[in-house]
Amino acid sequence: MTSYTAPTGSDTSLPTLDLQRFYASSSDRRAFVAELRKVLYDHGFFYLTGHGVDPKLIADVVATAKRFFALPLEEKLKIEMVKSPHFRGYNRAGQERTRGEQDWREQLDINTESSPFEIGPDTPAWRRLQGPNQWPEALPELKPLLLAYQAEVTRIGIDILKAIAAAIGQAENVFADIYEPQASQLLKIIRYPGRDVAETDQGVGAHKDGGFVTVLLQDATPGLRVRTEDGVWIDAPPVPGTFVINTGELLELATNGFVRADVHDVVAPPAGVERFSVAFFLGSRPDATIPVIELPEELKRSERGISVDPLNPIFREVGQNQLKSRLRSHPDVARAHYADLLASEQSV
């Protein structure tokens, strides 16, 4: 690897990277990896092309998500998240919170399809997150469609992790020990109502993502913003045929801050306008502990350490991080199913 110089400034738009270049000629691969390394250090956000996902699958997911949100409220409430101790299901706009403030989006959360973990007196509390998803009876085609899409974006996420490993001077499989045999696969279909419904402009508040990488599909309405290391906000409007990729807290932990999990938010759309998106969060196995990867010396000199936020501590124990995030984001589910933790102040 050649000597590395940390970026000294930020662009005013997100770069676009073509994933096919990572699997192309050696010169294309080297150029791709160098570009990715710069993005990882600067803000961790970029548009991705060359991902290989069938455009029909993408179109079907967006169209069927819109049909789900158009269902009568009573149908959606049959699978309301508060009914699930595993934080799976539907949330009305204003139910989820970021830093204690309401997010004005309605959404359906699914994760890896699984059976509930057998809980005993000494079982870690985060094991209670494992379990089945809730699916709408009124839209049976949604389940196979979202599970097929989840598999595709999982493939993308792992490919990106391999590219990130190469960008930080590691073997491609350096992260495999902490996501195999089963990574966390949180998927959200999301609808942001306009300001005639939303009580503030907070579609979702400023936050960092907690996993490895996020694969975001945007429909047609803008709203996503990214804050760089030097505090500049960059708009990230939809670009047809692309995903927006960003890095999460697990990579910040693993690289001692060389890779940043940067802050981003979504501004609620104008009155009478809806915004739709599909967000996928690839995470580690919940029983993993995130190590510190020994970076090459030319990168190690640019490590910035872990960002410190008293309102959002980051733990190396993945399950503890996941449980912290869900309890804070969904206080109604926490009260319904985790009152024992809230009472004993073990939620953080």
PDB file of N, CA and C in Angstrom, residues 154-194:
ATOM      1  N   THR A 154     -28.121  -8.236   1.621  1.00  0.00           N
ATOM      2  CA  THR A 154     -27.108  -8.891   2.456  1.00  0.00           C
ATOM      3  C   THR A 154     -25.875  -9.209   1.629  1.00  0.00           C
ATOM      4  N   ARG A 155     -26.092  -9.729   0.424  1.00  0.00           N
ATOM      5  CA  ARG A 155     -24.970 -10.002  -0.487  1.00  0.00           C
ATOM      6  C   ARG A 155     -24.178  -8.720  -0.764  1.00  0.00           C
ATOM      7  N   ILE A 156     -24.887  -7.636  -1.049  1.00  0.00           N
ATOM      8  CA  ILE A 156     -24.213  -6.363  -1.313  1.00  0.00           C
ATOM      9  C   ILE A 156     -23.411  -5.921  -0.092  1.00  0.00           C
ATOM     10  N   GLY A 157     -24.048  -5.985   1.078  1.00  0.00           N
ATOM     11  CA  GLY A 157     -23.379  -5.554   2.292  1.00  0.00           C
ATOM     12  C   GLY A 157     -22.094  -6.313   2.554  1.00  0.00           C
ATOM     13  N   ILE A 158     -22.108  -7.623   2.327  1.00  0.00           N
ATOM     14  CA  ILE A 158     -20.905  -8.429   2.546  1.00  0.00           C
ATOM     15  C   ILE A 158     -19.846  -8.113   1.496  1.00  0.00           C
ATOM     16  N   ASP A 159     -20.263  -7.894   0.242  1.00  0.00           N
ATOM     17  CA  ASP A 159     -19.297  -7.468  -0.775  1.00  0.00           C
ATOM     18  C   ASP A 159     -18.629  -6.150  -0.386  1.00  0.00           C
ATOM     19  N   ILE A 160     -19.422  -5.217   0.123  1.00  0.00           N
ATOM     20  CA  ILE A 160     -18.858  -3.934   0.534  1.00  0.00           C
ATOM     21  C   ILE A 160     -17.909  -4.110   1.707  1.00  0.00           C
ATOM     22  N   LEU A 161     -18.263  -4.991   2.645  1.00  0.00           N
ATOM     23  CA  LEU A 161     -17.359  -5.258   3.768  1.00  0.00           C
ATOM     24  C   LEU A 161     -16.018  -5.795   3.276  1.00  0.00           C
ATOM     25  N   LYS A 162     -16.048  -6.651   2.266  1.00  0.00           N
ATOM     26  CA  LYS A 162     -14.796  -7.171   1.704  1.00  0.00           C
ATOM     27  C   LYS A 162     -13.977  -6.043   1.081  1.00  0.00           C
ATOM     28  N   ALA A 163     -14.671  -5.140   0.388  1.00  0.00           N
ATOM     29  CA  ALA A 163     -13.969  -4.006  -0.215  1.00  0.00           C
ATOM     30  C   ALA A 163     -13.400  -3.081   0.859  1.00  0.00           C
ATOM     31  N   ILE A 164     -14.163  -2.872   1.926  1.00  0.00           N
ATOM     32  CA  ILE A 164     -13.672  -2.039   3.031  1.00  0.00           C
ATOM     33  C   ILE A 164     -12.442  -2.675   3.663  1.00  0.00           C
ATOM     34  N   ALA A 165     -12.472  -3.997   3.832  1.00  0.00           N
ATOM     35  CA  ALA A 165     -11.306  -4.691   4.381  1.00  0.00           C
ATOM     36  C   ALA A 165     -10.070  -4.420   3.529  1.00  0.00           C
ATOM     37  N   ALA A 166     -10.225  -4.527   2.207  1.00  0.00           N
ATOM     38  CA  ALA A 166      -9.095  -4.251   1.325  1.00  0.00           C
ATOM     39  C   ALA A 166      -8.637  -2.800   1.448  1.00  0.00           C
ATOM     40  N   ALA A 167      -9.598  -1.882   1.610  1.00  0.00           N
ATOM     41  CA  ALA A 167      -9.268  -0.454   1.698  1.00  0.00           C
ATOM     42  C   ALA A 167      -8.490  -0.110   2.953  1.00  0.00           C
ATOM     43  N   ILE A 168      -8.626  -0.913   3.990  1.00  0.00           N
ATOM     44  CA  ILE A 168      -7.880  -0.650   5.234  1.00  0.00           C
ATOM     45  C   ILE A 168      -6.723  -1.642   5.399  1.00  0.00           C
ATOM     46  N   GLY A 169      -6.326  -2.246   4.268  1.00  0.00           N
ATOM     47  CA  GLY A 169      -5.115  -3.066   4.268  1.00  0.00           C
ATOM     48  C   GLY A 169      -5.246  -4.417   4.912  1.00  0.00           C
ATOM     49  N   GLN A 170      -6.439  -5.012   4.852  1.00  0.00           N
ATOM     50  CA  GLN A 170      -6.698  -6.301   5.497  1.00  0.00           C
ATOM     51  C   GLN A 170      -7.128  -7.339   4.461  1.00  0.00           C
ATOM     52  N   ALA A 171      -7.102  -8.603   4.871  1.00  0.00           N
ATOM     53  CA  ALA A 171      -7.662  -9.662   4.046  1.00  0.00           C
ATOM     54  C   ALA A 171      -9.164  -9.447   3.912  1.00  0.00           C
ATOM     55  N   GLU A 172      -9.725  -9.853   2.778  1.00  0.00           N
ATOM     56  CA  GLU A 172     -11.143  -9.605   2.513  1.00  0.00           C
ATOM     57  C   GLU A 172     -12.054 -10.188   3.586  1.00  0.00           C
ATOM     58  N   ASN A 173     -11.674 -11.282   4.193  1.00  0.00           N
ATOM     59  CA  ASN A 173     -12.548 -11.966   5.156  1.00  0.00           C
ATOM     60  C   ASN A 173     -12.267 -11.562   6.592  1.00  0.00           C
ATOM     61  N   VAL A 174     -11.636 -10.413   6.803  1.00  0.00           N
ATOM     62  CA  VAL A 174     -11.224 -10.039   8.165  1.00  0.00           C
ATOM     63  C   VAL A 174     -12.422  -9.888   9.102  1.00  0.00           C
ATOM     64  N   PHE A 175     -13.603  -9.522   8.579  1.00  0.00           N
ATOM     65  CA  PHE A 175     -14.778  -9.342   9.427  1.00  0.00           C
ATOM     66  C   PHE A 175     -15.641 -10.602   9.540  1.00  0.00           C
ATOM     67  N   ALA A 176     -15.298 -11.645   8.791  1.00  0.00           N
ATOM     68  CA  ALA A 176     -16.173 -12.824   8.720  1.00  0.00           C
ATOM     69  C   ALA A 176     -16.379 -13.471  10.087  1.00  0.00           C
ATOM     70  N   ASP A 177     -15.357 -13.471  10.907  1.00  0.00           N
ATOM     71  CA  ASP A 177     -15.468 -14.122  12.219  1.00  0.00           C
ATOM     72  C   ASP A 177     -16.525 -13.484  13.104  1.00  0.00           C
ATOM     73  N   ILE A 178     -16.901 -12.228  12.817  1.00  0.00           N
ATOM     74  CA  ILE A 178     -17.889 -11.571  13.677  1.00  0.00           C
ATOM     75  C   ILE A 178     -19.247 -11.391  13.003  1.00  0.00           C
ATOM     76  N   TYR A 179     -19.394 -11.894  11.768  1.00  0.00           N
ATOM     77  CA  TYR A 179     -20.753 -11.921  11.201  1.00  0.00           C
ATOM     78  C   TYR A 179     -21.199 -13.313  10.771  1.00  0.00           C
ATOM     79  N   GLU A 180     -20.279 -14.254  10.563  1.00  0.00           N
ATOM     80  CA  GLU A 180     -20.692 -15.610  10.218  1.00  0.00           C
ATOM     81  C   GLU A 180     -20.990 -16.401  11.489  1.00  0.00           C
ATOM     82  N   PRO A 181     -21.908 -17.393  11.453  1.00  0.00           N
ATOM     83  CA  PRO A 181     -22.643 -17.857  10.278  1.00  0.00           C
ATOM     84  C   PRO A 181     -23.923 -17.071   9.986  1.00  0.00           C
ATOM     85  N   GLN A 182     -24.302 -16.120  10.841  1.00  0.00           N
ATOM     86  CA  GLN A 182     -25.553 -15.407  10.604  1.00  0.00           C
ATOM     87  C   GLN A 182     -25.446 -13.967  11.063  1.00  0.00           C
ATOM     88  N   ALA A 183     -25.333 -13.060  10.086  1.00  0.00           N
ATOM     89  CA  ALA A 183     -25.292 -11.639  10.396  1.00  0.00           C
ATOM     90  C   ALA A 183     -26.674 -11.145  10.812  1.00  0.00           C
ATOM     91  N   SER A 184     -26.710  -9.997  11.459  1.00  0.00           N
ATOM     92  CA  SER A 184     -27.968  -9.302  11.713  1.00  0.00           C
ATOM     93  C   SER A 184     -28.431  -8.653  10.412  1.00  0.00           C
ATOM     94  N   GLN A 185     -29.735  -8.791  10.095  1.00  0.00           N
ATOM     95  CA  GLN A 185     -30.260  -8.339   8.793  1.00  0.00           C
ATOM     96  C   GLN A 185     -31.510  -7.481   8.984  1.00  0.00           C
ATOM     97  N   LEU A 186     -31.350  -6.347   9.636  1.00  0.00           N
ATOM     98  CA  LEU A 186     -32.490  -5.477   9.896  1.00  0.00           C
ATOM     99  C   LEU A 186     -32.892  -4.729   8.627  1.00  0.00           C
ATOM    100  N   LEU A 187     -34.163  -4.862   8.256  1.00  0.00           N
ATOM    101  CA  LEU A 187     -34.704  -4.224   7.064  1.00  0.00           C
ATOM    102  C   LEU A 187     -35.937  -3.424   7.444  1.00  0.00           C
ATOM    103  N   LYS A 188     -36.000  -2.185   6.946  1.00  0.00           N
ATOM    104  CA  LYS A 188     -37.148  -1.319   7.199  1.00  0.00           C
ATOM    105  C   LYS A 188     -37.718  -0.825   5.883  1.00  0.00           C
ATOM    106  N   ILE A 189     -39.037  -0.966   5.700  1.00  0.00           N
ATOM    107  CA  ILE A 189     -39.700  -0.192   4.659  1.00  0.00           C
ATOM    108  C   ILE A 189     -40.318   1.010   5.356  1.00  0.00           C
ATOM    109  N   ILE A 190     -40.171   2.192   4.740  1.00  0.00           N
ATOM    110  CA  ILE A 190     -40.430   3.440   5.457  1.00  0.00           C
ATOM    111  C   ILE A 190     -41.259   4.383   4.595  1.00  0.00           C
ATOM    112  N   ARG A 191     -42.208   5.047   5.230  1.00  0.00           N
ATOM    113  CA  ARG A 191     -42.971   6.131   4.597  1.00  0.00           C
ATOM    114  C   ARG A 191     -42.898   7.364   5.482  1.00  0.00           C
ATOM    115  N   TYR A 192     -42.448   8.477   4.900  1.00  0.00           N
ATOM    116  CA  TYR A 192     -42.413   9.757   5.592  1.00  0.00           C
ATOM    117  C   TYR A 192     -43.601  10.592   5.116  1.00  0.00           C
ATOM    118  N   PRO A 193     -44.573  10.889   5.968  1.00  0.00           N
ATOM    119  CA  PRO A 193     -45.667  11.772   5.557  1.00  0.00           C
ATOM    120  C   PRO A 193     -45.188  13.215   5.489  1.00  0.00           C
ATOM    121  N   GLY A 194     -45.953  14.037   4.774  1.00  0.00           N
ATOM    122  CA  GLY A 194     -45.598  15.449   4.638  1.00  0.00           C
ATOM    123  C   GLY A 194     -45.855  16.248   5.897  1.00  0.00           C
TER     124      GLY A 194
END
